[in-house]
mmCIF file of C-alpha atoms in Angstrom:
data_model
loop_
_atom_site.group_PDB
_atom_site.id
_atom_site.type_symbol
_atom_site.label_atom_id
_atom_site.label_comp_id
_atom_site.label_asym_id
_atom_site.label_seq_id
_atom_site.Cartn_x
_atom_site.Cartn_y
_atom_site.Cartn_z
ATOM 1 C CA PHE M 1 -29.195 80.595 -41.287
ATOM 2 C CA MET M 2 -28.295 80.242 -37.617
ATOM 3 C CA SER M 3 -24.872 78.952 -36.706
ATOM 4 C CA GLU M 4 -26.192 77.341 -33.525
ATOM 5 C CA GLU M 5 -28.670 74.510 -33.436
ATOM 6 C CA ILE M 6 -31.837 75.131 -31.469
ATOM 7 C CA ASP M 7 -32.448 72.727 -28.623
ATOM 8 C CA LEU M 8 -36.167 72.068 -29.011
ATOM 9 C CA SER M 9 -36.729 70.985 -25.405
ATOM 10 C CA SER M 10 -35.260 74.300 -24.207
ATOM 11 C CA LEU M 11 -37.420 76.181 -26.663
ATOM 12 C CA TYR M 12 -40.563 74.392 -25.464
ATOM 13 C CA LYS M 13 -39.690 75.136 -21.837
ATOM 14 C CA MET M 14 -39.404 78.845 -22.629
ATOM 15 C CA MET M 15 -42.681 78.877 -24.538
ATOM 16 C CA ARG M 16 -44.934 77.350 -21.910
ATOM 17 C CA PRO M 17 -45.028 77.880 -18.166
ATOM 18 C CA LYS M 18 -43.517 75.160 -16.028
ATOM 19 C CA LYS M 19 -46.110 73.063 -14.254
ATOM 20 C CA VAL M 20 -45.383 72.566 -10.572
ATOM 21 C CA CYS M 21 -48.304 70.183 -10.147
ATOM 22 C CA LEU M 22 -48.640 67.952 -13.195
ATOM 23 C CA CYS M 23 -51.758 66.152 -11.950
ATOM 24 C CA LYS M 24 -53.787 69.359 -11.643
ATOM 25 C CA SER M 25 -51.828 71.401 -14.256
ATOM 26 C CA VAL M 26 -50.889 74.148 -11.780
ATOM 27 C CA THR M 27 -48.048 76.485 -12.756
ATOM 28 C CA GLU M 28 -45.696 78.393 -10.473
ATOM 29 C CA GLU M 29 -47.282 81.611 -11.776
ATOM 30 C CA GLN M 30 -50.708 80.411 -10.607
ATOM 31 C CA LEU M 31 -49.354 79.584 -7.156
ATOM 32 C CA VAL M 32 -47.641 82.983 -6.845
ATOM 33 C CA SER M 33 -50.804 84.756 -8.005
ATOM 34 C CA ALA M 34 -52.926 82.884 -5.460
ATOM 35 C CA ILE M 35 -50.508 83.846 -2.683
ATOM 36 C CA GLU M 36 -50.541 87.486 -3.797
ATOM 37 C CA ASN M 37 -54.341 87.362 -3.767
ATOM 38 C CA GLY M 38 -54.699 86.274 -0.163
ATOM 39 C CA CYS M 39 -53.727 82.618 0.193
ATOM 40 C CA ASP M 40 -51.691 83.127 3.354
ATOM 41 C CA THR M 41 -51.688 79.497 4.547
ATOM 42 C CA MET M 42 -50.778 76.277 2.775
ATOM 43 C CA GLU M 43 -54.333 75.069 3.360
ATOM 44 C CA LYS M 44 -55.779 78.076 1.506
ATOM 45 C CA LEU M 45 -53.239 77.706 -1.289
ATOM 46 C CA VAL M 46 -53.998 74.013 -1.787
ATOM 47 C CA GLU M 47 -57.756 74.587 -1.534
ATOM 48 C CA THR M 48 -57.630 77.419 -4.083
ATOM 49 C CA THR M 49 -55.234 75.923 -6.641
ATOM 50 C CA ARG M 50 -55.790 72.179 -6.000
ATOM 51 C CA ALA M 51 -51.998 71.731 -6.245
ATOM 52 C CA SER M 52 -50.682 68.645 -4.418
ATOM 53 C CA THR M 53 -54.170 67.189 -3.913
ATOM 54 C CA ASN M 54 -53.668 64.124 -6.103
ATOM 55 C CA CYS M 55 -50.416 62.164 -5.899
ATOM 56 C CA GLY M 56 -48.551 64.577 -3.592
ATOM 57 C CA THR M 57 -45.232 64.434 -5.465
ATOM 58 C CA CYS M 58 -45.187 68.225 -5.873
ATOM 59 C CA SER M 59 -46.003 69.046 -2.240
ATOM 60 C CA GLY M 60 -42.367 69.909 -1.419
ATOM 61 C CA SER M 61 -42.155 72.289 -4.376
ATOM 62 C CA VAL M 62 -45.509 73.884 -3.536
ATOM 63 C CA LEU M 63 -44.384 74.374 0.077
ATOM 64 C CA ALA M 64 -41.058 75.884 -1.028
ATOM 65 C CA ILE M 65 -42.815 78.354 -3.350
ATOM 66 C CA PHE M 66 -45.268 79.228 -0.581
ATOM 67 C CA HIS M 67 -42.467 79.964 1.912
ATOM 68 C CA ARG M 68 -40.451 81.936 -0.652
ATOM 69 C CA GLU M 69 -43.410 84.144 -1.549
ATOM 70 C CA MET M 70 -44.506 84.629 2.065
ATOM 71 C CA ASP M 71 -40.929 85.656 2.963
ATOM 72 C CA LYS M 72 -41.044 88.226 0.131
ATOM 73 C CA LYS M 73 -44.327 89.591 1.488
ATOM 74 C CA GLN M 74 -42.874 89.868 5.010
ATOM 75 C CA GLU M 75 -39.800 91.711 3.700
ATOM 76 C CA GLY M 76 -42.061 94.285 2.092
ATOM 77 C CA LYS M 77 -43.958 95.081 5.292
ATOM 78 C CA PRO M 78 -42.796 97.807 7.652
ATOM 79 C CA THR M 79 -41.668 96.528 11.031
ATOM 80 C CA THR M 80 -43.702 97.643 14.038
#
């Protein structure tokens, strides 16, 4: 028997990926994967994943993830 109670909402969050775009059911993992696979503009990312194409509420989050991942890619490139 566990001495601590399990918070079910925390457990559910750990078990399923967080959706960034609820309307189109797009996860952060899907956005990152699309960026790693060549979506190097927001237009390509939105066209590929369909994130932020419905209500637009997630567009700030999608943009933040895009910039974060593109910054990571730039850090990994040798400077010329």
